Short mmCIF file of C-alpha atoms and ligand atoms in Angstrom, two decimals:
data_model
loop_
_atom_site.label_atom_id
_atom_site.label_comp_id
_atom_site.label_asym_id
_atom_site.label_seq_id
_atom_site.Cartn_x
_atom_site.Cartn_y
_atom_site.Cartn_z
CA MET A 26 0.00 0.00 0.00
CA SER A 27 1.50 3.37 -0.91
CA ASP A 28 0.36 6.77 0.25
CA SER A 29 -1.01 7.56 -3.20
CA THR A 30 -3.36 4.57 -3.07
CA ARG A 31 -4.47 5.32 0.49
CA ALA A 32 -8.04 4.24 1.23
CA ALA A 33 -10.37 6.89 2.61
CA HIS A 34 -10.68 5.70 6.19
CA ARG A 35 -7.47 5.53 8.24
CA ILE A 36 -7.54 3.15 11.19
CA THR A 37 -4.51 3.59 13.43
CA ILE A 38 -3.92 1.02 16.16
CA VAL A 39 -1.29 1.78 18.79
CA GLY A 40 0.08 -1.29 20.58
CA GLY A 41 0.48 -4.67 18.92
CA GLY A 42 0.06 -6.90 21.97
CA ALA A 43 -2.42 -9.62 22.88
CA GLY A 44 -5.30 -7.36 21.77
CA GLY A 45 -3.89 -4.84 19.29
CA LEU A 46 -2.14 -7.35 17.06
CA GLU A 47 -5.25 -9.53 16.80
CA LEU A 48 -7.28 -6.45 15.87
CA ALA A 49 -4.79 -5.23 13.24
CA THR A 50 -4.58 -8.70 11.70
CA ARG A 51 -8.32 -9.21 11.50
CA LEU A 52 -9.00 -5.72 10.15
CA GLY A 53 -6.10 -6.08 7.71
CA ARG A 54 -7.55 -9.28 6.33
CA ARG A 55 -11.13 -8.00 6.18
CA LEU A 56 -10.65 -4.38 5.14
CA GLY A 57 -6.98 -3.65 4.40
CA ARG A 58 -6.45 -6.30 1.75
CA ARG A 59 -9.51 -5.07 -0.15
CA ALA A 60 -8.47 -1.43 0.28
CA HIS A 61 -11.74 -0.69 2.15
CA ALA A 62 -9.64 1.00 4.82
CA GLU A 63 -6.01 1.73 5.55
CA ILE A 64 -4.83 0.01 8.71
CA THR A 65 -1.65 1.08 10.47
CA LEU A 66 -0.23 -0.66 13.52
CA VAL A 67 2.25 1.26 15.67
CA ASP A 68 4.37 -0.51 18.29
CA ALA A 69 7.39 0.52 20.30
CA ARG A 70 9.01 -2.84 19.49
CA LEU A 71 9.79 -4.60 16.24
CA THR A 72 8.58 -8.02 17.36
CA HIS A 73 5.63 -9.43 19.24
CA LEU A 74 5.67 -12.02 21.98
CA TRP A 75 2.42 -12.95 23.73
CA LYS A 76 2.75 -11.40 27.19
CA PRO A 77 1.50 -14.41 29.23
CA LEU A 78 4.68 -16.21 28.08
CA LEU A 79 7.04 -13.73 29.74
CA HIS A 80 7.55 -15.74 32.92
CA GLU A 81 8.70 -18.68 30.76
CA VAL A 82 11.19 -16.40 29.00
CA ALA A 83 12.43 -15.19 32.40
CA ALA A 84 12.91 -18.75 33.66
CA GLY A 85 14.57 -19.86 30.42
CA SER A 86 11.96 -22.51 29.58
CA LEU A 87 11.00 -20.57 26.45
CA ASN A 88 13.42 -19.12 23.94
CA ALA A 89 11.78 -15.84 22.96
CA PHE A 90 13.89 -15.61 19.80
CA GLU A 91 12.09 -18.69 18.50
CA ASP A 92 8.55 -17.66 19.46
CA GLU A 93 8.56 -13.93 18.68
CA LEU A 94 6.74 -12.69 15.60
CA ASN A 95 8.01 -9.90 13.39
CA TYR A 96 5.51 -7.08 12.86
CA VAL A 97 6.85 -6.18 9.41
CA ALA A 98 6.23 -9.72 8.14
CA LEU A 99 2.82 -9.94 9.85
CA ALA A 100 1.82 -6.64 8.26
CA HIS A 101 2.92 -7.86 4.84
CA TRP A 102 0.97 -11.12 5.17
CA ASN A 103 -2.20 -9.58 6.58
CA GLY A 104 -2.87 -6.32 4.75
CA PHE A 105 -1.85 -3.69 7.30
CA ARG A 106 1.12 -1.33 7.66
CA PHE A 107 3.55 -1.34 10.52
CA ARG A 108 5.24 1.73 11.98
CA LEU A 109 7.94 1.40 14.63
CA GLY A 110 7.89 3.81 17.57
CA ALA A 111 6.34 4.76 20.90
CA LEU A 112 3.21 6.87 21.18
CA GLU A 113 4.05 10.28 22.60
CA SER A 114 0.94 12.42 22.17
CA VAL A 115 -2.41 12.81 20.44
CA ASP A 116 -3.84 15.87 18.72
CA ARG A 117 -7.59 15.29 18.68
CA ARG A 118 -8.40 18.30 16.52
CA ALA A 119 -5.86 17.49 13.84
CA HIS A 120 -6.59 13.72 14.12
CA THR A 121 -2.91 12.89 14.43
CA ILE A 122 -0.70 11.04 16.86
CA THR A 123 2.96 11.79 17.47
CA ILE A 124 5.49 9.00 17.62
CA ALA A 125 8.66 9.55 19.65
CA PRO A 126 12.03 9.34 17.87
CA SER A 127 13.49 5.84 17.70
CA VAL A 128 17.01 5.52 19.11
CA ASP A 129 19.50 2.66 18.97
CA GLU A 130 21.37 1.03 21.89
CA GLN A 131 23.98 3.82 21.78
CA GLY A 132 21.29 6.50 22.02
CA ARG A 133 21.62 7.53 18.36
CA GLU A 134 18.37 8.56 16.70
CA PHE A 135 17.57 6.51 13.62
CA ILE A 136 13.94 7.58 13.04
CA PRO A 137 12.96 11.16 13.94
CA ARG A 138 9.78 12.20 15.73
CA ARG A 139 6.85 12.01 13.31
CA SER A 140 3.05 12.17 13.07
CA ILE A 141 0.55 9.66 11.80
CA GLY A 142 -3.01 10.59 10.89
CA TYR A 143 -6.17 8.73 11.80
CA ASP A 144 -9.88 8.71 11.25
CA THR A 145 -10.29 6.02 13.89
CA LEU A 146 -7.67 5.65 16.58
CA VAL A 147 -7.44 2.54 18.79
CA ILE A 148 -5.12 2.55 21.80
CA ALA A 149 -4.01 -0.83 23.20
CA ILE A 150 -0.65 -0.23 24.85
CA GLY A 151 -1.10 -2.62 27.80
CA SER A 152 0.07 -2.05 31.35
CA THR A 153 3.14 -1.92 33.56
CA SER A 154 3.77 -2.97 37.17
CA HIS A 155 2.45 -0.80 39.98
CA ASP A 156 4.84 -0.23 42.89
CA PHE A 157 2.15 1.38 45.11
CA GLY A 158 4.78 3.86 46.28
CA VAL A 159 6.78 1.22 48.18
CA PRO A 160 10.33 2.60 48.55
CA GLY A 161 13.12 0.80 46.71
CA VAL A 162 10.92 -1.13 44.26
CA ALA A 163 12.03 0.72 41.11
CA GLU A 164 15.74 0.52 42.05
CA HIS A 165 15.99 -3.00 43.41
CA CYS A 166 13.32 -5.14 41.76
CA MET A 167 12.94 -6.82 38.44
CA PHE A 168 9.63 -6.72 36.56
CA LEU A 169 7.96 -8.82 33.92
CA ASP A 170 6.26 -6.09 31.93
CA SER A 171 8.14 -6.46 28.68
CA ARG A 172 10.24 -8.81 26.62
CA GLU A 173 13.40 -6.81 27.52
CA GLN A 174 12.72 -7.20 31.22
CA ALA A 175 12.10 -10.94 30.87
CA ASP A 176 15.37 -11.29 28.89
CA ARG A 177 17.24 -9.30 31.54
CA PHE A 178 15.78 -11.47 34.28
CA HIS A 179 16.93 -14.60 32.47
CA ARG A 180 20.42 -13.20 31.95
CA ASP A 181 20.74 -12.25 35.65
CA LEU A 182 19.39 -15.62 36.75
CA LEU A 183 21.96 -17.46 34.63
CA ARG A 184 24.76 -15.24 35.95
CA ALA A 185 23.67 -15.91 39.52
CA VAL A 186 23.71 -19.67 38.87
CA PHE A 187 27.13 -19.54 37.14
CA ALA A 188 28.58 -17.45 39.97
CA ALA A 189 27.23 -19.72 42.71
CA ASN A 190 28.49 -22.81 40.94
CA ALA A 191 31.99 -21.37 40.49
CA GLN A 192 32.29 -20.29 44.12
CA SER A 193 34.45 -22.26 46.52
CA GLU A 194 33.24 -20.58 49.72
CA PRO A 195 29.72 -21.19 51.10
CA LEU A 196 26.83 -19.20 49.60
CA ARG A 197 26.15 -15.79 51.17
CA GLU A 198 22.89 -15.03 52.96
CA GLY A 199 20.23 -14.61 50.27
CA GLN A 200 22.46 -15.87 47.45
CA LEU A 201 20.41 -17.90 44.94
CA HIS A 202 17.28 -16.88 46.80
CA ILE A 203 14.43 -15.43 44.79
CA ALA A 204 11.69 -13.37 46.43
CA ILE A 205 8.56 -12.51 44.48
CA ALA A 206 6.16 -9.81 45.65
CA GLY A 207 2.60 -10.46 44.55
CA ALA A 208 0.89 -13.82 44.22
CA GLY A 209 -1.40 -13.06 41.29
CA ALA A 210 -1.10 -15.19 38.16
CA THR A 211 2.27 -13.67 37.19
CA GLY A 212 3.94 -14.26 40.57
CA VAL A 213 2.50 -17.74 41.03
CA GLU A 214 3.36 -18.94 37.53
CA LEU A 215 6.85 -17.46 37.77
CA ALA A 216 7.53 -19.19 41.10
CA ALA A 217 6.61 -22.62 39.70
CA GLU A 218 8.49 -22.03 36.46
CA LEU A 219 11.64 -21.00 38.35
CA ARG A 220 11.48 -24.01 40.64
CA ASP A 221 11.39 -26.28 37.59
CA SER A 222 14.02 -24.48 35.54
CA LEU A 223 16.53 -24.21 38.41
CA ARG A 224 16.15 -27.94 38.99
CA ALA A 225 16.72 -28.56 35.27
CA MET A 226 19.77 -26.25 35.18
CA VAL A 227 21.43 -28.33 37.86
CA GLU A 228 20.84 -31.43 35.74
CA TYR A 229 22.72 -29.70 32.91
CA GLY A 230 25.86 -29.67 35.03
CA PHE A 231 25.75 -26.96 37.68
CA ASP A 232 26.75 -29.74 39.99
CA ARG A 233 27.80 -27.72 43.03
CA ILE A 234 24.29 -26.43 43.54
CA VAL A 235 21.80 -28.54 45.48
CA PRO A 236 18.38 -27.07 44.65
CA GLN A 237 16.63 -28.22 47.86
CA ARG A 238 19.44 -26.79 49.98
CA ASP A 239 20.65 -23.72 48.06
CA VAL A 240 17.71 -22.39 46.08
CA ARG A 241 14.96 -20.66 48.00
CA ILE A 242 11.87 -19.29 46.24
CA VAL A 243 9.63 -17.11 48.40
CA LEU A 244 6.25 -15.78 47.29
CA ILE A 245 4.76 -12.93 49.34
CA GLU A 246 1.17 -11.75 49.01
CA GLY A 247 -0.40 -8.80 50.82
CA ARG A 248 -3.92 -10.18 50.80
CA ASP A 249 -5.08 -13.17 52.80
CA ARG A 250 -4.76 -15.71 50.01
CA ILE A 251 -2.81 -16.20 46.81
CA LEU A 252 -4.59 -15.55 43.50
CA PRO A 253 -7.01 -13.19 45.27
CA GLY A 254 -8.87 -12.43 42.04
CA LEU A 255 -9.76 -16.08 41.45
CA PRO A 256 -12.17 -18.44 43.24
CA GLU A 257 -11.00 -19.72 46.64
CA ARG A 258 -10.85 -23.31 45.51
CA ILE A 259 -8.23 -22.45 42.86
CA SER A 260 -6.22 -20.44 45.42
CA ALA A 261 -6.26 -23.30 47.90
CA ALA A 262 -5.29 -25.97 45.34
CA THR A 263 -2.51 -23.79 43.91
CA HIS A 264 -1.18 -22.91 47.37
CA LYS A 265 -0.92 -26.60 48.23
CA LEU A 266 0.79 -27.41 44.95
CA LEU A 267 3.33 -24.60 45.34
CA GLU A 268 4.25 -25.77 48.82
CA SER A 269 4.55 -29.34 47.62
CA ILE A 270 7.22 -28.29 45.10
CA GLY A 271 9.14 -26.31 47.68
CA VAL A 272 7.95 -22.72 47.11
CA GLU A 273 7.53 -20.83 50.40
CA VAL A 274 4.25 -18.91 50.41
CA TYR A 275 3.39 -16.07 52.80
CA THR A 276 -0.04 -14.42 52.67
CA GLY A 277 -1.33 -11.34 54.52
CA GLU A 278 2.21 -9.92 54.45
CA ARG A 279 2.75 -6.35 53.33
CA ILE A 280 6.15 -5.33 51.98
CA GLU A 281 7.28 -2.08 53.50
CA ALA A 282 10.52 -1.45 51.62
CA VAL A 283 12.91 -3.08 49.20
CA THR A 284 16.69 -2.90 49.47
CA ALA A 285 19.52 -4.34 47.40
CA GLN A 286 19.52 -7.25 49.88
CA GLY A 287 15.83 -8.16 49.97
CA PHE A 288 12.28 -7.33 51.08
CA ARG A 289 11.45 -5.77 54.44
CA ARG A 290 8.05 -7.01 55.60
CA ALA A 291 5.64 -4.82 57.60
CA GLY A 292 6.30 -6.62 60.89
CA GLY A 293 10.02 -5.88 60.57
CA MET A 294 10.94 -9.34 59.24
CA PHE A 295 13.45 -9.37 56.40
CA VAL A 296 13.53 -11.76 53.42
CA ALA A 297 17.06 -11.76 52.01
CA ALA A 298 17.11 -12.42 48.28
CA GLU A 299 19.64 -11.93 45.52
CA ILE A 300 16.84 -11.75 42.96
CA ARG A 301 13.78 -9.67 43.80
CA VAL A 302 10.72 -9.56 41.56
CA TRP A 303 7.81 -7.15 41.77
CA ALA A 304 4.57 -8.59 40.39
CA ALA A 305 2.12 -6.97 42.77
CA GLY A 306 -0.29 -5.09 40.55
CA ILE A 307 -0.70 -3.14 37.34
CA LYS A 308 -1.13 0.44 36.18
CA ALA A 309 -1.39 1.97 32.72
CA PRO A 310 1.64 3.49 30.94
CA ALA A 311 2.29 7.10 32.01
CA VAL A 312 1.87 8.49 28.47
CA LEU A 313 -1.92 8.05 28.72
CA ALA A 314 -2.21 10.67 31.46
CA ASN A 315 -1.54 13.49 28.97
CA LEU A 316 -3.37 12.50 25.82
CA ASP A 317 -5.17 15.70 24.92
CA ASN A 318 -7.59 15.54 27.87
CA LEU A 319 -8.74 11.96 27.48
CA ASP A 320 -10.05 10.82 30.90
CA VAL A 321 -8.07 8.32 32.96
CA ASN A 322 -8.83 6.56 36.26
CA HIS A 323 -6.59 6.30 39.36
CA LEU A 324 -4.50 3.58 37.64
CA GLY A 325 -3.98 5.81 34.61
CA GLN A 326 -6.22 3.64 32.40
CA LEU A 327 -8.28 5.38 29.72
CA ILE A 328 -11.92 5.37 30.77
CA VAL A 329 -14.03 3.89 28.00
CA ARG A 330 -17.74 3.50 27.40
CA PRO A 331 -19.31 0.06 26.77
CA THR A 332 -18.65 0.66 23.05
CA LEU A 333 -14.92 0.92 23.99
CA GLN A 334 -14.91 4.54 22.79
CA THR A 335 -13.11 6.92 25.14
CA ARG A 336 -15.43 9.06 27.23
CA ALA A 337 -14.45 12.31 25.53
CA ASP A 338 -13.92 11.29 21.92
CA ASP A 339 -16.02 9.13 19.58
CA HIS A 340 -13.09 8.64 17.21
CA ILE A 341 -10.76 7.20 19.83
CA PHE A 342 -11.17 3.69 21.23
CA ALA A 343 -9.10 1.96 23.90
CA PHE A 344 -9.06 -1.63 25.10
CA GLY A 345 -7.05 -4.32 26.87
CA ASP A 346 -5.05 -3.60 30.01
CA CYS A 347 -4.75 0.14 29.29
CA ALA A 348 -8.54 0.68 29.37
CA TYR A 349 -11.00 0.90 32.25
CA CYS A 350 -14.26 -0.59 31.08
CA LEU A 351 -17.35 -1.35 33.12
CA TYR A 352 -19.92 -3.95 32.11
CA ALA A 353 -22.93 -5.44 33.89
CA GLY A 354 -20.71 -7.92 35.76
CA GLY A 355 -18.22 -5.30 37.06
CA VAL A 356 -14.87 -4.11 35.71
CA VAL A 357 -13.36 -5.91 32.74
CA PRO A 358 -10.21 -7.56 34.16
CA PRO A 359 -6.73 -6.95 32.72
CA ARG A 360 -6.36 -10.30 31.03
CA ALA A 361 -5.43 -11.64 27.62
CA GLN A 362 -8.85 -13.28 27.48
CA ALA A 363 -10.55 -9.87 27.80
CA ALA A 364 -8.24 -8.21 25.24
CA HIS A 365 -8.99 -11.07 22.80
CA GLN A 366 -12.76 -10.62 23.20
CA GLN A 367 -12.53 -6.85 22.89
CA ALA A 368 -10.47 -7.14 19.70
CA ALA A 369 -13.20 -9.35 18.22
CA LEU A 370 -15.87 -6.79 19.17
CA LEU A 371 -13.84 -3.91 17.70
CA VAL A 372 -13.66 -5.62 14.31
CA ARG A 373 -17.47 -5.46 14.23
CA SER A 374 -17.55 -1.94 15.71
CA ILE A 375 -15.20 -0.54 13.10
CA GLU A 376 -17.05 -2.23 10.26
CA ASN A 377 -20.29 -0.75 11.63
CA ARG A 378 -18.64 2.64 11.95
CA LEU A 379 -17.61 2.54 8.29
CA ALA A 380 -21.14 1.55 7.32
CA GLY A 381 -22.70 4.28 9.51
CA LYS A 382 -24.42 1.71 11.76
CA PRO A 383 -24.67 1.80 15.59
CA LEU A 384 -21.79 0.29 17.54
CA PRO A 385 -22.18 -2.92 19.58
CA VAL A 386 -21.46 -2.81 23.32
CA PHE A 387 -18.91 -4.96 25.06
CA VAL A 388 -20.00 -7.67 27.47
CA TYR A 389 -17.15 -9.60 29.03
CA ARG A 390 -17.60 -13.37 29.15
CA ASP A 391 -15.50 -15.08 31.77
CA TYR A 392 -14.59 -18.44 30.29
CA GLY A 393 -12.67 -19.32 33.42
CA SER A 394 -9.14 -18.95 34.71
CA LEU A 395 -6.18 -21.22 34.33
CA ILE A 396 -2.95 -21.13 36.26
CA ASN A 397 -0.01 -22.96 34.77
CA LEU A 398 2.40 -24.41 37.30
CA SER A 399 5.11 -25.30 34.83
CA ARG A 400 5.68 -29.04 34.39
CA TYR A 401 4.16 -29.75 37.77
CA SER A 402 0.50 -29.16 36.94
CA ALA A 403 -2.13 -26.60 36.03
CA VAL A 404 -5.21 -25.59 37.98
CA GLY A 405 -8.27 -23.58 37.11
CA ASN A 406 -11.93 -23.43 36.34
CA LEU A 407 -13.84 -23.48 33.10
CA MET A 408 -17.15 -21.70 33.11
CA GLY A 409 -20.33 -23.59 32.27
CA ASN A 410 -21.16 -21.40 29.28
CA LEU A 411 -17.91 -22.51 27.64
CA MET A 412 -19.00 -26.09 28.08
CA GLY A 413 -22.22 -25.39 26.17
CA ARG A 414 -24.49 -24.79 29.17
CA LYS A 415 -26.51 -21.65 29.78
CA ALA A 416 -25.83 -21.20 33.50
CA PRO A 417 -22.32 -19.91 34.22
CA THR A 418 -21.35 -22.70 36.62
CA ALA A 419 -17.65 -23.26 37.19
CA LEU A 420 -16.05 -26.60 36.49
CA PHE A 421 -12.87 -27.09 38.52
CA VAL A 422 -10.04 -28.57 36.45
CA GLU A 423 -6.59 -29.73 37.39
CA GLY A 424 -3.65 -31.65 35.94
CA TRP A 425 -3.16 -32.47 32.27
CA PHE A 426 -6.65 -31.35 31.23
CA ALA A 427 -6.11 -27.91 32.78
CA ARG A 428 -2.68 -27.75 31.18
CA LEU A 429 -4.14 -28.57 27.79
CA ALA A 430 -6.80 -25.88 28.22
CA TYR A 431 -4.06 -23.41 29.23
CA LEU A 432 -1.94 -24.23 26.18
CA SER A 433 -4.99 -23.78 23.96
CA LEU A 434 -5.18 -20.10 25.00
CA TYR A 435 -1.86 -19.42 23.28
CA LYS A 436 -2.86 -21.51 20.29
CA LEU A 437 -6.02 -19.37 19.94
CA HIS A 438 -3.86 -16.25 19.88
CA GLN A 439 -1.52 -17.79 17.31
CA LEU A 440 -4.51 -18.81 15.18
CA ALA A 441 -5.83 -15.25 15.30
CA VAL A 442 -2.55 -13.70 14.15
CA LEU A 443 -0.92 -16.43 12.05
CA GLY A 444 -3.93 -18.24 10.61
CA PHE A 445 -4.44 -22.00 10.58
CA VAL A 446 -1.68 -23.10 8.18
CA ARG A 447 1.15 -21.09 9.75
CA THR A 448 0.06 -22.07 13.29
CA ALA A 449 0.01 -25.76 12.29
CA LEU A 450 3.45 -25.51 10.62
CA GLU A 451 4.86 -23.61 13.58
CA THR A 452 3.53 -26.20 16.05
CA LEU A 453 4.90 -29.05 13.96
CA ALA A 454 8.31 -27.38 13.58
CA ASN A 455 8.46 -26.91 17.35
CA LEU A 456 7.62 -30.54 18.00
CA LEU A 457 10.23 -31.72 15.49
CA THR A 458 13.06 -29.54 16.79
CA GLN A 459 12.33 -30.03 20.51
CA ARG A 460 14.79 -32.90 20.90
CA SER A 461 17.61 -31.19 19.03
CA ARG A 462 18.01 -28.35 21.55
CA PRO A 463 18.37 -28.07 25.31
CA ARG A 464 15.15 -27.98 27.34
CA LEU A 465 16.27 -24.63 28.75
CA LYS A 466 17.81 -21.57 27.20
CA LEU A 467 21.28 -21.64 28.76
CA HIS A 468 22.80 -18.48 27.26
C1 FAD B 528 3.78 -13.31 33.24
C2 FAD B 528 2.36 -13.00 32.84
C3 FAD B 528 1.44 -14.05 32.76
C4 FAD B 528 0.12 -13.78 32.36
N1 FAD B 528 -0.75 -14.83 32.26
C5 FAD B 528 -2.00 -14.60 31.81
C6 FAD B 528 -2.90 -15.69 31.62
O1 FAD B 528 -2.57 -16.86 31.88
N2 FAD B 528 -4.16 -15.42 31.14
C7 FAD B 528 -4.55 -14.14 30.85
O2 FAD B 528 -5.71 -13.95 30.42
N3 FAD B 528 -3.73 -13.09 31.02
C8 FAD B 528 -2.46 -13.28 31.50
N4 FAD B 528 -1.60 -12.21 31.67
C9 FAD B 528 -2.10 -10.85 31.40
C10 FAD B 528 -2.04 -10.57 29.89
O3 FAD B 528 -0.72 -10.75 29.43
C11 FAD B 528 -2.50 -9.15 29.59
O4 FAD B 528 -3.76 -8.94 30.16
C12 FAD B 528 -2.61 -8.93 28.07
O5 FAD B 528 -1.35 -9.13 27.46
C13 FAD B 528 -3.12 -7.52 27.79
O6 FAD B 528 -3.15 -7.33 26.40
P1 FAD B 528 -2.97 -5.86 25.78
O7 FAD B 528 -3.13 -6.01 24.31
O8 FAD B 528 -3.85 -4.91 26.51
O9 FAD B 528 -1.48 -5.43 26.15
P2 FAD B 528 -0.09 -6.16 25.84
O10 FAD B 528 -0.28 -7.55 25.42
O11 FAD B 528 0.76 -5.87 27.03
O12 FAD B 528 0.46 -5.33 24.60
C14 FAD B 528 0.81 -3.97 24.68
C15 FAD B 528 1.61 -3.60 23.44
O13 FAD B 528 1.78 -2.19 23.41
C16 FAD B 528 3.12 -1.87 23.09
N5 FAD B 528 3.39 -0.55 23.69
C17 FAD B 528 3.51 -0.23 24.99
N6 FAD B 528 3.68 1.09 25.14
C18 FAD B 528 3.66 1.63 23.88
C19 FAD B 528 3.74 2.95 23.38
N7 FAD B 528 3.90 4.03 24.17
N8 FAD B 528 3.69 3.13 22.03
C20 FAD B 528 3.54 2.07 21.19
N9 FAD B 528 3.42 0.80 21.64
C21 FAD B 528 3.47 0.58 22.96
C22 FAD B 528 3.94 -3.00 23.68
O14 FAD B 528 5.20 -3.13 23.02
C23 FAD B 528 3.02 -4.20 23.42
O15 FAD B 528 3.26 -4.79 22.17
C24 FAD B 528 -0.28 -12.44 32.08
C25 FAD B 528 0.65 -11.40 32.18
C26 FAD B 528 1.95 -11.67 32.56
C27 FAD B 528 2.95 -10.53 32.65
#
């Protein structure tokens, strides 16, 4: 697509994550390829990795270089354009967004600041961790908000293991100990994944480390149970499983401060840990607070109407983690499942908008929650309406069936962005090459 052949209606999507990439792909196939609209996806990164995989990247059980998808290629295959860069501002009168200059690792600018026009703008830039003002978090914790952070975590983890294995003197206090603040899905899944990958690393030859003796993984949650957003039965089953694999779990424990040595708990107790992870909550990226007077809530999320249009502007939509959306059942949760459903709705909304028809409203359907505990197990519930029943009763699932259901979530995302043939080929290629490479990424 060149500028001279530009279709009349410009749809600009900012953020190519779990939600934005699915939307760009579907709109590209339905409208872009037929030149019924011009679809542009803007992302701060050049490649996409489904965010729920980040804890596996951090633990080394997934090699992100093999699973990431290149936006330029996806755009070429699916009828949309890709523009690299981070959203900086919006001019609602001029119908333009400004993209910050792109700089390389040495700080040299290789793409200058520029503007992109829109007739419909969709913002889907996700979320980042929320430190709730606890001192020391930003300086001394690692986060799992982005691919870079997950890569950095993995690099630091490997270095810690290499250093401990090369050391002749006994391990220091807190050495090879990992403390995770926040026992939501991210913290819980990371704890299990780390327990498994550290055990596997030792099998690869880090023979001076005894996992049961040297590696300590501590999960600390401020509320009275882990996975506080999920049904109690899932919390209880997951808690038991974590303890059975040697993860120490503390609930009802507030972290007061973080230092370079560990977490200080509210009662004065100290958890010494070489690696400290903050996974205690989310907030929206700061850039949203100053987008030409678009309303945000206390977490900085753009407030949207049930049509997913921002409160102040009919031409601007927002969805996924960066949006605050109410529906009859409450607040739409910040989950890949919600972003996936909202992307599907927005395909219809934008088609209706082009045809001058009324927009549909978003109703979130909770199909259940699944928690993946690495190779150990998976736990969760599937809602009755997924199983073909009318009443939304929850069916508790555990073990291989839950794991299969969990894996299918990623496959659904791959199907949405890669299509059936590429997803099948990708899955087959993965199965075929599995035995020719180490189970863990060790570099
Ligand atoms: C470890 C982990 C495990 C999880 N497990 C699950 C799970 O099992 N099930 C589930 O439902 N959810 C899970 N989640 C939550 C899920 O990942 C998010 O809810 C989902 O990714 C939100 O989708 P999104 O499209 O709103 O944002 P994201 O998927 O985060 O995508 C945001 C995109 O915006 C881009 N971006 C950011 N800022 C800018 C900017 N200024 N300009 C341009 N581009 C920008 C980013 O590069 C990214 O591509 C998990 C999250 C984590 C971290």
